[in-house]
PDB file of C-alpha atoms and ligand atoms in Angstrom:
ATOM      1  CA  MET R   1      16.618 -34.676  26.153  1.00 86.00           C
ATOM      2  CA  ASN R   2      14.353 -32.636  23.867  1.00 90.00           C
ATOM      3  CA  ARG R   3      17.047 -30.071  23.340  1.00 92.00           C
ATOM      4  CA  GLU R   4      19.555 -32.765  22.489  1.00 93.00           C
ATOM      5  CA  VAL R   5      17.193 -34.433  19.996  1.00 95.00           C
ATOM      6  CA  LYS R   6      16.677 -31.039  18.351  1.00 95.00           C
ATOM      7  CA  ARG R   7      20.405 -30.442  18.149  1.00 94.00           C
ATOM      8  CA  TYR R   8      21.066 -33.796  16.475  1.00 96.00           C
ATOM      9  CA  VAL R   9      18.146 -33.556  14.063  1.00 96.00           C
ATOM     10  CA  GLY R  10      19.109 -29.952  13.220  1.00 96.00           C
ATOM     11  CA  LYS R  11      22.504 -31.233  12.094  1.00 94.00           C
ATOM     12  CA  ASN R  12      21.165 -34.299  10.328  1.00 95.00           C
ATOM     13  CA  PRO R  13      17.436 -34.263   9.463  1.00 97.00           C
ATOM     14  CA  ARG R  14      17.539 -37.922   8.465  1.00 95.00           C
ATOM     15  CA  LEU R  15      17.819 -38.831  12.141  1.00 95.00           C
ATOM     16  CA  LYS R  16      14.371 -37.476  12.900  1.00 94.00           C
ATOM     17  CA  GLY R  17      12.467 -40.773  12.797  1.00 92.00           C
ATOM     18  CA  VAL R  18      14.801 -42.828  14.939  1.00 92.00           C
ATOM     19  CA  MET R  19      15.448 -40.012  17.413  1.00 93.00           C
ATOM     20  CA  ASN R  20      11.742 -39.416  17.868  1.00 93.00           C
ATOM     21  CA  LEU R  21      11.261 -43.107  18.538  1.00 92.00           C
ATOM     22  CA  TYR R  22      13.966 -43.013  21.192  1.00 94.00           C
ATOM     23  CA  ARG R  23      12.428 -39.922  22.756  1.00 94.00           C
ATOM     24  CA  GLU R  24       9.012 -41.556  22.882  1.00 94.00           C
ATOM     25  CA  VAL R  25      10.412 -44.755  24.403  1.00 95.00           C
ATOM     26  CA  PHE R  26      12.342 -42.755  26.970  1.00 95.00           C
ATOM     27  CA  SER R  27       9.416 -40.564  27.997  1.00 95.00           C
ATOM     28  CA  THR R  28       7.193 -43.650  28.333  1.00 96.00           C
ATOM     29  CA  GLN R  29       9.831 -45.342  30.493  1.00 96.00           C
ATOM     30  CA  ARG R  30      10.089 -42.232  32.652  1.00 95.00           C
ATOM     31  CA  LYS R  31       6.322 -41.912  33.024  1.00 96.00           C
ATOM     32  CA  LEU R  32       5.795 -45.566  33.930  1.00 95.00           C
ATOM     33  CA  SER R  33       8.748 -45.723  36.283  1.00 94.00           C
ATOM     34  CA  ARG R  34       6.587 -43.772  38.710  1.00 93.00           C
ATOM     35  CA  ASP R  35       4.584 -46.949  39.256  1.00 92.00           C
ATOM     36  CA  ILE R  36       7.676 -48.769  40.488  1.00 93.00           C
ATOM     37  CA  PRO R  37       8.132 -48.389  44.229  1.00 86.00           C
ATOM     38  CA  ASP R  38      11.369 -46.721  45.360  1.00 81.00           C
ATOM     39  CA  GLN R  39      13.899 -49.221  46.578  1.00 79.00           C
ATOM     40  CA  PHE R  40      16.258 -48.783  49.451  1.00 79.00           C
ATOM     41  CA  PRO R  41      19.814 -49.769  48.614  1.00 82.00           C
ATOM     42  CA  HIS R  42      20.247 -53.467  49.390  1.00 88.00           C
ATOM     43  CA  ILE R  43      23.945 -52.931  50.078  1.00 90.00           C
ATOM     44  CA  ARG R  44      25.868 -49.907  51.254  1.00 84.00           C
ATOM     45  CA  GLY R  45      29.272 -48.380  51.966  1.00 84.00           C
ATOM     46  CA  ALA R  46      31.946 -51.013  52.413  1.00 89.00           C
ATOM     47  CA  GLN R  47      29.875 -53.707  50.738  1.00 91.00           C
ATOM     48  CA  VAL R  48      29.641 -51.627  47.599  1.00 91.00           C
ATOM     49  CA  SER R  49      33.410 -51.096  47.450  1.00 90.00           C
ATOM     50  CA  PHE R  50      33.979 -54.758  48.216  1.00 93.00           C
ATOM     51  CA  ARG R  51      31.824 -55.874  45.321  1.00 94.00           C
ATOM     52  CA  ILE R  52      33.532 -53.503  42.901  1.00 92.00           C
ATOM     53  CA  GLU R  53      36.948 -54.776  43.968  1.00 92.00           C
ATOM     54  CA  GLU R  54      35.838 -58.376  43.689  1.00 94.00           C
ATOM     55  CA  ASN R  55      34.204 -57.885  40.273  1.00 93.00           C
ATOM     56  CA  GLU R  56      30.819 -58.720  41.712  1.00 95.00           C
ATOM     57  CA  LEU R  57      27.734 -56.989  40.354  1.00 96.00           C
ATOM     58  CA  LEU R  58      26.218 -54.288  42.541  1.00 95.00           C
ATOM     59  CA  ILE R  59      22.785 -55.541  41.580  1.00 95.00           C
ATOM     60  CA  LYS R  60      22.802 -59.300  41.180  1.00 95.00           C
ATOM     61  CA  PRO R  61      19.999 -60.819  39.104  1.00 94.00           C
ATOM     62  CA  ASP R  62      18.017 -61.958  42.147  1.00 93.00           C
ATOM     63  CA  GLU R  63      18.459 -58.595  43.867  1.00 94.00           C
ATOM     64  CA  LEU R  64      16.351 -56.683  41.389  1.00 94.00           C
ATOM     65  CA  GLU R  65      12.764 -56.584  42.537  1.00 93.00           C
ATOM     66  CA  VAL R  66      10.428 -56.876  39.587  1.00 95.00           C
ATOM     67  CA  ASP R  67       6.704 -56.616  40.223  1.00 94.00           C
ATOM     68  CA  LEU R  68       5.150 -58.631  37.411  1.00 96.00           C
ATOM     69  CA  GLN R  69       2.008 -56.527  37.282  1.00 95.00           C
ATOM     70  CA  VAL R  70       3.959 -53.307  36.860  1.00 96.00           C
ATOM     71  CA  LEU R  71       6.252 -54.943  34.321  1.00 97.00           C
ATOM     72  CA  ARG R  72       3.234 -56.086  32.272  1.00 97.00           C
ATOM     73  CA  GLU R  73       1.967 -52.547  32.162  1.00 96.00           C
ATOM     74  CA  ILE R  74       5.359 -51.282  30.965  1.00 97.00           C
ATOM     75  CA  LEU R  75       5.700 -54.037  28.345  1.00 97.00           C
ATOM     76  CA  ARG R  76       2.244 -53.215  26.978  1.00 96.00           C
ATOM     77  CA  GLU R  77       2.817 -49.476  26.780  1.00 96.00           C
ATOM     78  CA  LEU R  78       6.245 -49.811  25.209  1.00 96.00           C
ATOM     79  CA  GLY R  79       4.991 -52.491  22.836  1.00 95.00           C
ATOM     80  CA  LYS R  80       2.397 -49.997  21.627  1.00 93.00           C
ATOM     81  CA  VAL R  81       5.022 -47.276  21.208  1.00 94.00           C
ATOM     82  CA  LEU R  82       7.131 -49.581  19.029  1.00 92.00           C
ATOM     83  CA  GLU R  83       4.133 -50.381  16.864  1.00 90.00           C
ATOM     84  CA  LYS R  84       2.910 -46.830  16.613  1.00 87.00           C
ATOM     85  CA  LYS R  85       6.298 -45.421  15.669  1.00 80.00           C
ATOM     86  CA  GLY R  86       7.374 -48.343  13.563  1.00 74.00           C
ATOM     87  CA  GLU R  87       6.137 -49.629  10.263  1.00 72.00           C
ATOM     88  CA  GLY R  88       2.758 -50.769  11.546  1.00 75.00           C
ATOM     89  CA  PRO R  89       1.727 -53.871  13.510  1.00 83.00           C
ATOM     90  CA  LEU R  90       4.542 -56.187  14.509  1.00 86.00           C
ATOM     91  CA  GLU R  91       3.955 -59.856  13.936  1.00 90.00           C
ATOM     92  CA  GLY R  92       2.964 -61.642  17.111  1.00 93.00           C
ATOM     93  CA  MET R  93       2.888 -58.467  19.227  1.00 93.00           C
ATOM     94  CA  GLU R  94      -0.834 -58.539  19.906  1.00 93.00           C
ATOM     95  CA  ARG R  95      -0.830 -62.178  20.918  1.00 94.00           C
ATOM     96  CA  PHE R  96       2.193 -61.672  23.128  1.00 95.00           C
ATOM     97  CA  LEU R  97       0.764 -58.635  24.890  1.00 93.00           C
ATOM     98  CA  GLU R  98      -2.781 -59.927  25.217  1.00 92.00           C
ATOM     99  CA  GLU R  99      -2.250 -63.608  25.998  1.00 93.00           C
ATOM    100  CA  GLU R 100       1.272 -64.834  26.634  1.00 94.00           C
ATOM    101  CA  LEU R 101       2.110 -61.958  28.943  1.00 94.00           C
ATOM    102  CA  GLU R 102      -0.583 -63.098  31.349  1.00 95.00           C
ATOM    103  CA  ASP R 103       1.280 -66.327  32.032  1.00 95.00           C
ATOM    104  CA  ASP R 104       3.251 -65.631  35.241  1.00 95.00           C
ATOM    105  CA  GLU R 105       5.555 -68.569  34.819  1.00 95.00           C
ATOM    106  CA  LYS R 106       6.381 -67.728  31.223  1.00 95.00           C
ATOM    107  CA  LEU R 107       7.066 -64.092  32.016  1.00 96.00           C
ATOM    108  CA  ARG R 108       9.162 -64.914  35.069  1.00 97.00           C
ATOM    109  CA  GLY R 109      11.219 -67.391  33.029  1.00 96.00           C
ATOM    110  CA  LEU R 110      11.942 -64.741  30.404  1.00 97.00           C
ATOM    111  CA  ILE R 111      12.994 -62.132  32.955  1.00 97.00           C
ATOM    112  CA  ASP R 112      15.202 -64.516  34.905  1.00 97.00           C
ATOM    113  CA  ALA R 113      17.046 -65.685  31.797  1.00 97.00           C
ATOM    114  CA  PHE R 114      17.415 -62.066  30.655  1.00 97.00           C
ATOM    115  CA  LEU R 115      18.786 -60.852  33.993  1.00 96.00           C
ATOM    116  CA  GLU R 116      21.093 -63.835  34.391  1.00 96.00           C
ATOM    117  CA  HIS R 117      22.534 -63.094  30.922  1.00 94.00           C
ATOM    118  CA  ASP R 118      21.868 -66.726  30.143  1.00 95.00           C
ATOM    119  CA  ASP R 119      21.695 -66.306  26.370  1.00 94.00           C
ATOM    120  CA  GLU R 120      20.979 -69.924  25.564  1.00 97.00           C
ATOM    121  CA  GLU R 121      18.104 -70.211  28.021  1.00 97.00           C
ATOM    122  CA  LEU R 122      16.751 -66.836  26.924  1.00 97.00           C
ATOM    123  CA  ALA R 123      16.852 -67.797  23.237  1.00 97.00           C
ATOM    124  CA  GLU R 124      14.920 -70.971  24.024  1.00 97.00           C
ATOM    125  CA  ARG R 125      12.289 -69.118  26.033  1.00 97.00           C
ATOM    126  CA  MET R 126      11.929 -66.388  23.444  1.00 96.00           C
ATOM    127  CA  GLU R 127      11.491 -69.036  20.779  1.00 96.00           C
ATOM    128  CA  ALA R 128       8.361 -70.186  22.615  1.00 95.00           C
ATOM    129  CA  CYS R 129       6.763 -66.721  22.263  1.00 95.00           C
ATOM    130  CA  SER R 130       4.914 -65.503  19.204  1.00 95.00           C
ATOM    131  CA  LEU R 131       6.826 -62.221  19.032  1.00 94.00           C
ATOM    132  CA  GLY R 132      10.074 -62.365  17.015  1.00 94.00           C
ATOM    133  CA  PRO R 133      13.164 -62.767  19.224  1.00 95.00           C
ATOM    134  CA  ALA R 134      14.860 -59.516  18.159  1.00 93.00           C
ATOM    135  CA  VAL R 135      11.815 -57.388  18.964  1.00 93.00           C
ATOM    136  CA  LEU R 136      11.095 -59.327  22.138  1.00 95.00           C
ATOM    137  CA  HIS R 137      14.655 -58.874  23.375  1.00 95.00           C
ATOM    138  CA  MET R 138      14.450 -55.141  22.714  1.00 94.00           C
ATOM    139  CA  LEU R 139      11.089 -54.953  24.467  1.00 96.00           C
ATOM    140  CA  LEU R 140      12.415 -56.769  27.548  1.00 96.00           C
ATOM    141  CA  HIS R 141      15.510 -54.577  27.574  1.00 96.00           C
ATOM    142  CA  ILE R 142      13.655 -51.266  27.484  1.00 96.00           C
ATOM    143  CA  SER R 143      10.965 -52.497  29.891  1.00 97.00           C
ATOM    144  CA  LEU R 144      13.344 -53.729  32.579  1.00 97.00           C
ATOM    145  CA  ALA R 145      15.532 -50.608  32.448  1.00 96.00           C
ATOM    146  CA  PRO R 146      13.204 -48.494  34.657  1.00 96.00           C
ATOM    147  CA  PHE R 147      13.401 -51.108  37.425  1.00 96.00           C
ATOM    148  CA  PHE R 148      17.164 -50.634  37.488  1.00 95.00           C
ATOM    149  CA  TRP R 149      16.819 -46.861  37.535  1.00 92.00           C
ATOM    150  CA  LYS R 150      14.781 -47.102  40.723  1.00 90.00           C
ATOM    151  CA  THR R 151      17.414 -49.240  42.352  1.00 89.00           C
ATOM    152  CA  THR R 152      20.561 -47.509  41.125  1.00 89.00           C
ATOM    153  CA  GLY R 153      19.569 -43.972  42.155  1.00 82.00           C
ATOM    154  CA  ALA R 154      20.390 -44.215  45.838  1.00 81.00           C
ATOM    155  CA  LEU R 155      23.000 -46.927  45.351  1.00 86.00           C
ATOM    156  CA  LEU R 156      25.201 -44.970  42.968  1.00 86.00           C
ATOM    157  CA  ARG R 157      25.043 -41.604  44.660  1.00 83.00           C
ATOM    158  CA  LYS R 158      27.993 -42.427  46.888  1.00 78.00           C
ATOM    159  CA  THR R 159      29.709 -44.975  44.700  1.00 85.00           C
ATOM    160  CA  ASN R 160      32.936 -44.315  42.894  1.00 87.00           C
ATOM    161  CA  LEU R 161      33.002 -46.085  39.554  1.00 93.00           C
ATOM    162  CA  GLY R 162      35.942 -44.018  38.327  1.00 92.00           C
ATOM    163  CA  GLN R 163      38.284 -46.931  37.630  1.00 92.00           C
ATOM    164  CA  VAL R 164      36.622 -50.206  36.744  1.00 94.00           C
ATOM    165  CA  PRO R 165      38.546 -52.221  34.157  1.00 94.00           C
ATOM    166  CA  GLN R 166      35.485 -54.191  33.074  1.00 94.00           C
ATOM    167  CA  GLY R 167      33.754 -54.112  29.726  1.00 95.00           C
ATOM    168  CA  ARG R 168      30.475 -55.168  31.286  1.00 96.00           C
ATOM    169  CA  CYS R 169      28.513 -52.874  33.561  1.00 97.00           C
ATOM    170  CA  PRO R 170      29.700 -53.206  37.175  1.00 96.00           C
ATOM    171  CA  VAL R 171      26.131 -52.564  38.341  1.00 96.00           C
ATOM    172  CA  CYS R 172      23.967 -54.903  36.256  1.00 96.00           C
ATOM    173  CA  GLY R 173      26.394 -56.834  34.041  1.00 96.00           C
ATOM    174  CA  ASP R 174      24.986 -55.700  30.712  1.00 96.00           C
ATOM    175  CA  LEU R 175      27.002 -54.300  27.806  1.00 96.00           C
ATOM    176  CA  PRO R 176      27.748 -50.611  27.268  1.00 97.00           C
ATOM    177  CA  VAL R 177      25.980 -48.607  24.591  1.00 97.00           C
ATOM    178  CA  MET R 178      29.227 -46.755  23.791  1.00 98.00           C
ATOM    179  CA  GLY R 179      31.664 -44.435  25.544  1.00 97.00           C
ATOM    180  CA  TYR R 180      32.982 -40.889  25.694  1.00 97.00           C
ATOM    181  CA  LEU R 181      36.031 -38.963  26.823  1.00 95.00           C
ATOM    182  CA  ARG R 182      35.413 -36.850  29.899  1.00 94.00           C
ATOM    183  CA  PRO R 183      36.358 -33.257  29.087  1.00 91.00           C
ATOM    184  CA  ASP R 184      38.057 -32.352  32.402  1.00 89.00           C
ATOM    185  CA  ASP R 185      40.513 -35.210  32.653  1.00 91.00           C
ATOM    186  CA  GLY R 186      40.249 -37.319  29.504  1.00 92.00           C
ATOM    187  CA  LEU R 187      38.894 -40.315  31.405  1.00 95.00           C
ATOM    188  CA  ARG R 188      37.260 -42.826  29.103  1.00 96.00           C
ATOM    189  CA  VAL R 189      33.739 -43.400  30.391  1.00 97.00           C
ATOM    190  CA  LEU R 190      31.412 -46.183  29.288  1.00 97.00           C
ATOM    191  CA  GLU R 191      27.640 -46.079  29.725  1.00 97.00           C
ATOM    192  CA  CYS R 192      25.512 -49.146  30.342  1.00 96.00           C
ATOM    193  CA  SER R 193      22.814 -49.841  27.771  1.00 96.00           C
ATOM    194  CA  LEU R 194      20.489 -51.245  30.407  1.00 95.00           C
ATOM    195  CA  CYS R 195      20.790 -49.468  33.764  1.00 94.00           C
ATOM    196  CA  GLY R 196      22.475 -46.324  32.457  1.00 94.00           C
ATOM    197  CA  ALA R 197      25.362 -46.437  34.961  1.00 95.00           C
ATOM    198  CA  ARG R 198      28.612 -44.820  33.816  1.00 96.00           C
ATOM    199  CA  TRP R 199      32.027 -46.128  34.723  1.00 97.00           C
ATOM    200  CA  GLY R 200      35.605 -45.152  34.020  1.00 97.00           C
ATOM    201  CA  PHE R 201      37.505 -47.611  31.858  1.00 97.00           C
ATOM    202  CA  PRO R 202      41.239 -47.684  30.962  1.00 95.00           C
ATOM    203  CA  ARG R 203      42.044 -45.903  27.705  1.00 93.00           C
ATOM    204  CA  ILE R 204      44.365 -48.534  26.375  1.00 93.00           C
ATOM    205  CA  MET R 205      42.368 -51.702  26.822  1.00 96.00           C
ATOM    206  CA  CYS R 206      39.714 -53.512  24.821  1.00 98.00           C
ATOM    207  CA  PRO R 207      36.456 -53.679  26.826  1.00 97.00           C
ATOM    208  CA  PHE R 208      35.525 -57.002  25.266  1.00 97.00           C
ATOM    209  CA  CYS R 209      38.662 -59.115  25.599  1.00 97.00           C
ATOM    210  CA  SER R 210      40.799 -56.973  27.974  1.00 96.00           C
ATOM    211  CA  ASN R 211      43.581 -56.904  25.400  1.00 96.00           C
ATOM    212  CA  MET R 212      46.145 -54.248  26.395  1.00 96.00           C
ATOM    213  CA  ASP R 213      48.618 -54.776  23.584  1.00 96.00           C
ATOM    214  CA  GLN R 214      48.937 -51.365  21.967  1.00 94.00           C
ATOM    215  CA  GLU R 215      49.973 -52.940  18.702  1.00 95.00           C
ATOM    216  CA  LYS R 216      46.566 -54.563  18.449  1.00 96.00           C
ATOM    217  CA  LEU R 217      44.477 -51.524  19.333  1.00 96.00           C
ATOM    218  CA  ARG R 218      43.845 -48.626  16.978  1.00 96.00           C
ATOM    219  CA  TYR R 219      41.155 -46.191  16.055  1.00 96.00           C
ATOM    220  CA  ILE R 220      39.541 -44.796  12.952  1.00 96.00           C
ATOM    221  CA  PHE R 221      37.240 -41.847  12.318  1.00 95.00           C
ATOM    222  CA  ALA R 222      35.224 -40.469   9.419  1.00 93.00           C
ATOM    223  CA  ASP R 223      34.751 -37.150   7.648  1.00 91.00           C
ATOM    224  CA  LYS R 224      37.867 -35.661   9.293  1.00 92.00           C
ATOM    225  CA  ASP R 225      35.972 -35.607  12.583  1.00 93.00           C
ATOM    226  CA  ASP R 226      38.254 -37.200  15.130  1.00 93.00           C
ATOM    227  CA  SER R 227      35.997 -36.256  18.056  1.00 95.00           C
ATOM    228  CA  ARG R 228      34.046 -39.402  17.154  1.00 97.00           C
ATOM    229  CA  ARG R 229      36.252 -42.446  17.036  1.00 97.00           C
ATOM    230  CA  VAL R 230      35.879 -46.162  16.578  1.00 98.00           C
ATOM    231  CA  TYR R 231      38.382 -48.192  18.593  1.00 97.00           C
ATOM    232  CA  LEU R 232      39.188 -51.445  16.891  1.00 98.00           C
ATOM    233  CA  CYS R 233      40.677 -54.471  18.590  1.00 98.00           C
ATOM    234  CA  GLU R 234      42.718 -56.839  16.434  1.00 97.00           C
ATOM    235  CA  ALA R 235      42.656 -59.505  19.122  1.00 97.00           C
ATOM    236  CA  CYS R 236      38.883 -60.092  19.240  1.00 98.00           C
ATOM    237  CA  ARG R 237      37.883 -58.130  16.113  1.00 98.00           C
ATOM    238  CA  LYS R 238      35.307 -56.100  18.014  1.00 98.00           C
ATOM    239  CA  TYR R 239      34.970 -52.346  18.223  1.00 98.00           C
ATOM    240  CA  ILE R 240      33.594 -49.619  20.469  1.00 98.00           C
ATOM    241  CA  LYS R 241      32.666 -46.052  19.577  1.00 98.00           C
ATOM    242  CA  ILE R 242      34.064 -43.282  21.768  1.00 97.00           C
ATOM    243  CA  SER R 243      32.967 -39.672  21.255  1.00 97.00           C
ATOM    244  CA  ALA R 244      33.880 -36.369  22.811  1.00 95.00           C
ATOM    245  CA  PRO R 245      30.893 -34.524  24.325  1.00 94.00           C
ATOM    246  CA  PRO R 246      29.950 -31.427  22.336  1.00 87.00           C
ATOM    247  CA  GLY R 247      29.836 -29.166  25.401  1.00 82.00           C
ATOM    248  CA  GLU R 248      31.612 -28.818  28.694  1.00 80.00           C
ATOM    249  CA  LYS R 249      29.038 -30.730  30.706  1.00 85.00           C
ATOM    250  CA  ASP R 250      29.264 -34.427  30.085  1.00 89.00           C
ATOM    251  CA  GLU R 251      26.223 -35.060  32.337  1.00 88.00           C
ATOM    252  CA  GLU R 252      24.057 -33.717  29.533  1.00 89.00           C
ATOM    253  CA  PHE R 253      25.622 -35.932  26.894  1.00 94.00           C
ATOM    254  CA  VAL R 254      22.927 -38.466  25.890  1.00 95.00           C
ATOM    255  CA  LEU R 255      24.925 -41.481  24.740  1.00 96.00           C
ATOM    256  CA  PRO R 256      21.992 -43.413  23.207  1.00 95.00           C
ATOM    257  CA  LEU R 257      21.357 -40.420  20.931  1.00 96.00           C
ATOM    258  CA  GLU R 258      25.045 -40.076  20.113  1.00 96.00           C
ATOM    259  CA  ASP R 259      25.013 -43.780  19.279  1.00 97.00           C
ATOM    260  CA  LEU R 260      22.136 -43.319  16.831  1.00 95.00           C
ATOM    261  CA  ALA R 261      23.847 -40.266  15.334  1.00 95.00           C
ATOM    262  CA  THR R 262      27.058 -42.191  14.655  1.00 96.00           C
ATOM    263  CA  ALA R 263      25.535 -45.142  12.792  1.00 95.00           C
ATOM    264  CA  HIS R 264      27.833 -44.332   9.849  1.00 95.00           C
ATOM    265  CA  LEU R 265      30.770 -45.357  12.036  1.00 97.00           C
ATOM    266  CA  ASP R 266      29.156 -48.727  12.773  1.00 96.00           C
ATOM    267  CA  LEU R 267      28.788 -49.194   9.063  1.00 96.00           C
ATOM    268  CA  ALA R 268      32.439 -48.325   8.441  1.00 96.00           C
ATOM    269  CA  ALA R 269      33.643 -50.767  11.112  1.00 97.00           C
ATOM    270  CA  ASP R 270      31.308 -53.451   9.824  1.00 97.00           C
ATOM    271  CA  GLU R 271      32.642 -53.033   6.310  1.00 97.00           C
ATOM    272  CA  MET R 272      36.149 -53.523   7.650  1.00 97.00           C
ATOM    273  CA  GLY R 273      35.033 -56.814   9.167  1.00 98.00           C
ATOM    274  CA  TYR R 274      34.733 -55.797  12.824  1.00 98.00           C
ATOM    275  CA  GLU R 275      31.839 -56.766  15.039  1.00 97.00           C
ATOM    276  CA  ARG R 276      29.985 -54.366  17.291  1.00 97.00           C
ATOM    277  CA  GLY R 277      30.783 -55.265  20.898  1.00 96.00           C
ATOM    278  CA  CYS R 278      28.202 -52.932  22.392  1.00 96.00           C
ATOM    279  CA  ARG R 279      24.451 -53.071  22.495  1.00 92.00           C
ATOM    280  CA  THR R 280      22.251 -50.243  21.315  1.00 86.00           C
ATOM    281  CA  ALA R 281      19.717 -48.624  23.588  1.00 76.00           C
ATOM    282  CA  PHE R 282      17.098 -50.548  21.643  1.00 73.00           C
ATOM    283  CA  SER R 283      18.480 -54.041  21.920  1.00 62.00           C
TER     284      SER R 283
HETATM  285 ZN1   ZN F 301      24.165 -51.589  33.948  1.00 79.79          ZN
HETATM  286 ZN1   ZN F 302      39.288 -57.155  22.053  1.00 79.79          ZN
END
């Protein structure tokens, strides 16, 4: 991770602030994930394959064990990181972390709505908190991620996610951060913004509306660099960024950093009237 941050910032010094924030968030997540007990896979072997075939999530919302006390700790630490690295105190952060967080029912309601991807319910519950909804959503997202890491480790070791024609993560149901082309075989791989799982996705298909009409799918790139592309879908007017890893080893390709480093492509797509279909690692 540190080497990758250095590489990106070396090429574009303006990325320093945002990359350092990501690094700090990530190292805090890693450190605090040690407080989360290891989880044995709740399903195995044939059940895993069955769920993938049936388009069922490998970790359903009620299958993720979230210890509220540990989550509080993570929310507090990450809340502090955001404040420290950001532009100073965030409105409502102190009240949220010191008071509202202590309310079991309130916290549980937020997590459930978040994990269920029930956007309406979540918006309503976030509205009742003093922290702004955008920051709160980001804070929940980065704080729940380590719980998934603990669960996915053993689960994914023997799972083949090589061909999953779904634009949402087959493990947790969240949106990808972006994708890349695997160097050995050209497979298009998407990475989940929440649990970090990677899955192979058809090259000629829109992840957001499953459109497969070649006439309605195209890509653009900037600065003559076609190793970083934006795939546009005319059917749903959304786009996804797909990059080629810089080296041979795609395991070392840190997609959230690549996402931050290709913000100019988001801007270009936005100016053309397309909407980002992916989340960022921070939202
Ligand atoms: Zn996921
Ligand atoms: Zn589409």
